[in-house]
Amino acid sequence: RVRPAIEFRDVCLAFDDKVVLDHLSFTVRRGETKLILGRSGGGKSTMIRLILGLLKPDAGRIIVDGEDITDYSEVQMQTVRQKIGMVFQEGALFDSLSVYDNVAYRLHEKRIDEETVEREVRRMLNFVDLDDAIDKMPIELSGGMRRRVGIARALIGDPQIILFDEPTAGLDPPTARTICELAIKLRDLQDVSSIFVTHDMDNVEYLSSEYATVGEDGNVIFEKEGEKLCLINTEVIMLREGLIHFSGSDEQLRADKDEYIQTFIHGKLP
């Protein structure tokens, strides 16, 4: 059996008297995207910090790429983090470094030779369609470009797990769609496993209904789910008060008559 990329087993976490995660269990399979929904403060970003080992659960186990990381030390976690790419909400670029040096940061830390570094940086910038931005400074970039550079940086080292924490927040719809397309390319063309935290139902619909293929000319084509393909590698989890309130497909989510789900979908959170 292929081991999951990420697994939470009965994970509990509380801050003082506030329960953030209450016996949370779920699995992210190889090549699967898990879309995490829920209101602010509902534990979505906390899950990411737990996967990165920045927080420890009060109970339960967390497994990343077959390793039980629950009790790992900071030194042990550094090795685990090499397998994970992290995409932050604002891109989180170093303002004093060029695009090249931002993307190359992880490789420079490892003292990789510069010829290899440049080759890898150019490959990742090509993936996010920002070849021409290599010498620019972050201040010269639009919000969407900063996010794409952040994704390129996360992809250095070809991690097979990517964590997206609200990567489209504050972006206009066309730019947000570009970010979603990059996540789709990673899922369908690179077989990357990911967690995609969002509150935007447009993101959920797009990520759940589009898939990427490579045409005869070598260009990436985005097609809608239909007769050719049923997307089984994208699932939605909705958190509510530390519990999984819903788990299933986008289609099942929208058809659910649950009052909390319907108010969330239509933009009025209770």
Coordinates of C-alpha atoms in Angstrom, one line a residue:
R1 CA 0.0 0.0 0.0
V2 CA 1.3 3.4 -0.9
R3 CA 1.9 5.4 2.3
P4 CA 0.0 8.7 2.6
A5 CA 1.8 12.0 2.3
I6 CA 0.2 13.4 5.5
E7 CA -1.9 11.7 8.2
F8 CA -3.5 13.2 11.3
R9 CA -4.7 10.5 13.8
D10 CA -7.0 11.8 16.5
V11 CA -5.1 15.1 16.9
C12 CA -6.1 17.4 19.7
L13 CA -4.8 20.9 20.5
A14 CA -6.0 23.6 22.8
F15 CA -4.7 27.0 23.8
D16 CA -5.7 27.6 27.4
D17 CA -9.4 26.8 27.5
K18 CA -10.0 27.2 23.7
V19 CA -10.1 23.9 21.9
V20 CA -8.6 24.4 18.4
L21 CA -8.6 20.8 17.1
D22 CA -10.8 18.2 18.6
H23 CA -9.7 14.6 17.8
L24 CA -9.0 15.5 14.1
S25 CA -8.3 12.6 11.8
F26 CA -7.7 12.8 8.0
T27 CA -5.3 11.6 5.3
V28 CA -3.8 13.3 2.3
R29 CA -2.9 10.7 -0.3
R30 CA -0.1 10.9 -2.8
G31 CA -1.0 13.3 -5.6
E32 CA -4.1 14.5 -3.7
T33 CA -5.1 18.1 -3.0
K34 CA -7.0 18.6 0.3
L35 CA -8.9 21.9 0.3
I36 CA -9.4 23.1 3.9
L37 CA -12.3 25.4 4.6
G38 CA -13.6 27.1 7.8
R39 CA -14.0 30.4 9.5
S40 CA -11.1 32.5 10.8
G41 CA -9.6 31.0 14.0
G42 CA -11.1 27.6 13.1
G43 CA -7.8 25.7 13.1
K44 CA -6.9 25.8 9.4
S45 CA -3.5 27.5 9.7
T46 CA -2.9 25.6 13.0
M47 CA -2.9 22.4 11.0
I48 CA -0.1 23.7 8.8
R49 CA 2.0 24.7 11.8
L50 CA 1.5 21.2 13.2
I51 CA 2.7 19.6 10.0
L52 CA 5.8 21.8 10.0
G53 CA 6.5 20.9 13.6
L54 CA 6.1 24.6 14.8
L55 CA 3.4 23.4 17.2
K56 CA 3.0 20.1 19.0
P57 CA -0.4 18.5 19.6
D58 CA -1.7 17.8 23.0
A59 CA -2.7 14.3 21.9
G60 CA -2.8 12.2 18.8
R61 CA -0.2 11.5 16.1
I62 CA 1.0 13.3 13.0
I63 CA 2.6 11.3 10.2
V64 CA 4.5 13.0 7.3
D65 CA 5.8 10.9 4.4
G66 CA 5.6 7.8 6.6
E67 CA 7.4 9.4 9.6
D68 CA 5.7 9.9 12.9
I69 CA 6.9 13.5 13.6
T70 CA 4.8 14.0 16.7
D71 CA 7.7 13.9 19.2
Y72 CA 10.4 15.0 16.8
S73 CA 13.0 17.5 18.0
E74 CA 13.7 20.8 16.1
V75 CA 16.8 19.2 14.6
Q76 CA 14.8 16.1 13.4
M77 CA 12.1 18.4 12.0
Q78 CA 14.7 20.3 9.8
T79 CA 15.1 17.1 7.8
V80 CA 11.3 16.7 7.5
R81 CA 10.9 20.3 6.3
Q82 CA 13.2 19.6 3.4
K83 CA 10.4 17.5 1.9
I84 CA 7.8 20.2 2.3
G85 CA 7.3 23.4 0.3
M86 CA 5.4 26.3 2.1
V87 CA 3.4 29.0 0.3
F88 CA 2.5 31.9 2.6
Q89 CA -0.4 34.2 2.4
E90 CA 1.5 37.3 1.3
G91 CA 4.3 35.5 -0.5
A92 CA 6.6 36.3 2.5
L93 CA 9.6 37.3 0.3
F94 CA 12.8 38.9 1.6
D95 CA 12.4 42.5 0.5
S96 CA 16.2 43.1 0.4
L97 CA 16.9 40.1 -1.9
S98 CA 16.2 39.9 -5.7
V99 CA 13.8 37.3 -7.1
Y100 CA 16.7 35.1 -8.0
D101 CA 18.1 35.2 -4.4
N102 CA 14.7 34.7 -2.9
V103 CA 14.1 31.6 -5.0
A104 CA 17.6 30.4 -4.4
Y105 CA 17.6 30.9 -0.7
R106 CA 17.2 27.2 0.4
L107 CA 19.9 26.1 -2.0
H108 CA 22.3 28.8 -0.9
E109 CA 21.7 27.7 2.7
K110 CA 22.9 24.2 1.6
R111 CA 25.9 25.7 -0.1
I112 CA 25.0 24.2 -3.5
D113 CA 27.3 25.2 -6.4
E114 CA 26.0 28.3 -8.2
E115 CA 25.7 26.7 -11.6
T116 CA 23.2 24.2 -10.1
V117 CA 21.4 27.0 -8.2
E118 CA 20.9 29.1 -11.3
R119 CA 19.6 26.1 -13.3
E120 CA 17.1 25.3 -10.6
V121 CA 16.0 28.9 -10.1
R122 CA 15.4 29.3 -13.8
R123 CA 13.5 26.0 -13.9
M124 CA 11.1 27.1 -11.1
L125 CA 10.6 30.6 -12.4
N126 CA 9.7 29.0 -15.8
F127 CA 7.1 26.8 -14.1
V128 CA 5.4 29.9 -12.6
D129 CA 5.8 31.9 -15.9
L130 CA 8.1 34.5 -14.4
D131 CA 11.3 33.9 -16.4
D132 CA 11.7 37.7 -17.0
A133 CA 11.4 38.6 -13.4
I134 CA 14.6 36.9 -12.3
D135 CA 16.6 40.1 -11.6
K136 CA 13.7 42.2 -10.2
M137 CA 13.3 43.2 -6.5
P138 CA 10.1 42.3 -4.7
I139 CA 9.1 46.0 -4.6
E140 CA 8.9 45.9 -8.4
L141 CA 6.4 43.0 -8.4
S142 CA 2.6 43.0 -8.3
G143 CA 0.8 41.1 -5.5
G144 CA 0.2 38.2 -7.8
M145 CA 3.8 38.1 -9.0
R146 CA 5.0 38.0 -5.4
R147 CA 2.8 35.0 -4.7
R148 CA 4.1 33.2 -7.8
V149 CA 7.7 33.9 -6.7
G150 CA 6.7 32.5 -3.3
I151 CA 5.5 29.3 -5.1
A152 CA 8.7 29.1 -7.1
R153 CA 10.7 29.3 -3.9
A154 CA 8.5 26.6 -2.3
L155 CA 9.2 24.3 -5.2
I156 CA 13.0 24.4 -4.9
G157 CA 14.3 20.9 -4.2
D158 CA 11.2 19.4 -5.8
P159 CA 9.3 18.7 -2.5
Q160 CA 6.4 16.2 -2.9
I161 CA 4.3 18.0 -0.3
I162 CA 3.2 21.6 -0.7
L163 CA 1.3 23.6 2.0
F164 CA -0.7 26.6 0.7
D165 CA -1.9 29.0 3.4
E166 CA -4.6 31.3 1.9
P167 CA -2.4 31.9 -1.2
T168 CA -5.0 33.9 -3.1
A169 CA -6.1 36.2 -0.2
G170 CA -6.4 39.8 -1.4
L171 CA -5.9 39.0 -5.0
D172 CA -8.2 39.9 -7.9
P173 CA -10.1 36.9 -9.4
P174 CA -7.9 36.5 -12.6
T175 CA -4.7 36.5 -10.5
A176 CA -6.3 34.2 -8.0
R177 CA -7.1 31.8 -10.8
T178 CA -3.4 31.9 -12.0
I179 CA -2.4 30.8 -8.5
C180 CA -5.0 28.0 -8.6
E181 CA -3.7 26.9 -12.0
L182 CA -0.2 26.5 -10.6
A183 CA -1.6 24.3 -7.8
I184 CA -3.4 22.2 -10.4
K185 CA -0.2 21.8 -12.5
L186 CA 1.6 20.6 -9.4
R187 CA -1.2 18.1 -8.6
D188 CA -1.7 16.7 -12.1
L189 CA 1.7 17.0 -13.8
Q190 CA 4.1 16.6 -10.8
D191 CA 1.9 14.3 -8.6
V192 CA 2.5 16.6 -5.7
S193 CA 0.4 16.2 -2.5
S194 CA -0.9 19.5 -1.1
I195 CA -3.1 21.1 1.6
F196 CA -4.7 24.3 0.2
V197 CA -6.2 26.5 3.0
T198 CA -8.8 28.9 1.6
H199 CA -12.1 30.6 2.4
D200 CA -12.9 31.4 -1.2
M201 CA -15.5 29.1 -2.8
D202 CA -14.4 30.1 -6.3
N203 CA -11.0 28.5 -5.5
V204 CA -12.7 25.4 -4.3
E205 CA -14.8 25.1 -7.5
Y206 CA -11.9 25.8 -9.8
L207 CA -9.5 23.4 -8.1
S208 CA -12.2 20.7 -8.0
S209 CA -13.3 20.9 -11.6
E210 CA -10.2 21.7 -13.7
Y211 CA -7.3 19.4 -14.6
A212 CA -4.0 20.0 -16.4
T213 CA -2.6 18.0 -19.3
V214 CA 0.2 18.7 -21.7
G215 CA -0.7 19.2 -25.4
E216 CA 1.1 17.9 -28.4
D217 CA 2.9 21.2 -28.7
G218 CA 4.2 20.9 -25.1
N219 CA 2.0 23.6 -23.7
V220 CA -0.1 23.0 -20.6
I221 CA -3.8 22.8 -21.2
F222 CA -6.5 23.2 -18.6
E223 CA -9.7 21.3 -19.1
K224 CA -12.9 21.0 -17.3
E225 CA -13.8 17.7 -15.5
G226 CA -16.3 15.8 -17.6
E227 CA -16.6 12.6 -19.5
K228 CA -12.9 12.3 -19.9
L229 CA -12.1 12.4 -16.2
C230 CA -13.7 12.4 -12.8
L231 CA -11.5 14.3 -10.3
I232 CA -10.9 11.8 -7.4
N233 CA -7.7 13.5 -6.3
T234 CA -9.2 16.7 -4.8
E235 CA -11.3 16.7 -1.6
V236 CA -12.8 19.3 0.6
I237 CA -12.6 19.3 4.4
M238 CA -14.7 21.9 6.3
L239 CA -13.6 22.6 9.9
R240 CA -16.0 23.9 12.6
E241 CA -15.0 24.4 16.2
G242 CA -12.1 22.0 15.9
L243 CA -14.1 19.2 14.3
I244 CA -14.5 18.0 10.7
H245 CA -18.0 19.3 9.9
F246 CA -17.8 18.0 6.3
S247 CA -15.5 15.8 4.2
G248 CA -16.1 15.0 0.5
S249 CA -16.2 16.5 -3.0
D250 CA -17.1 20.1 -3.9
E251 CA -20.2 18.8 -5.6
Q252 CA -21.3 17.0 -2.4
L253 CA -20.5 20.1 -0.4
R254 CA -22.7 22.3 -2.5
A255 CA -25.6 19.8 -2.4
D256 CA -25.5 19.5 1.4
K257 CA -28.5 21.1 3.0
D258 CA -26.7 21.7 6.3
E259 CA -27.4 25.3 7.4
Y260 CA -23.8 26.0 8.4
I261 CA -22.5 24.8 5.1
Q262 CA -25.0 26.8 3.1
T263 CA -24.4 30.0 5.0
F264 CA -20.6 29.5 4.5
I265 CA -21.0 28.9 0.8
H266 CA -23.2 32.0 0.3
G267 CA -20.9 34.3 2.2
K268 CA -22.7 34.7 5.5
L269 CA -20.9 33.0 8.3
P270 CA -22.8 32.5 11.5

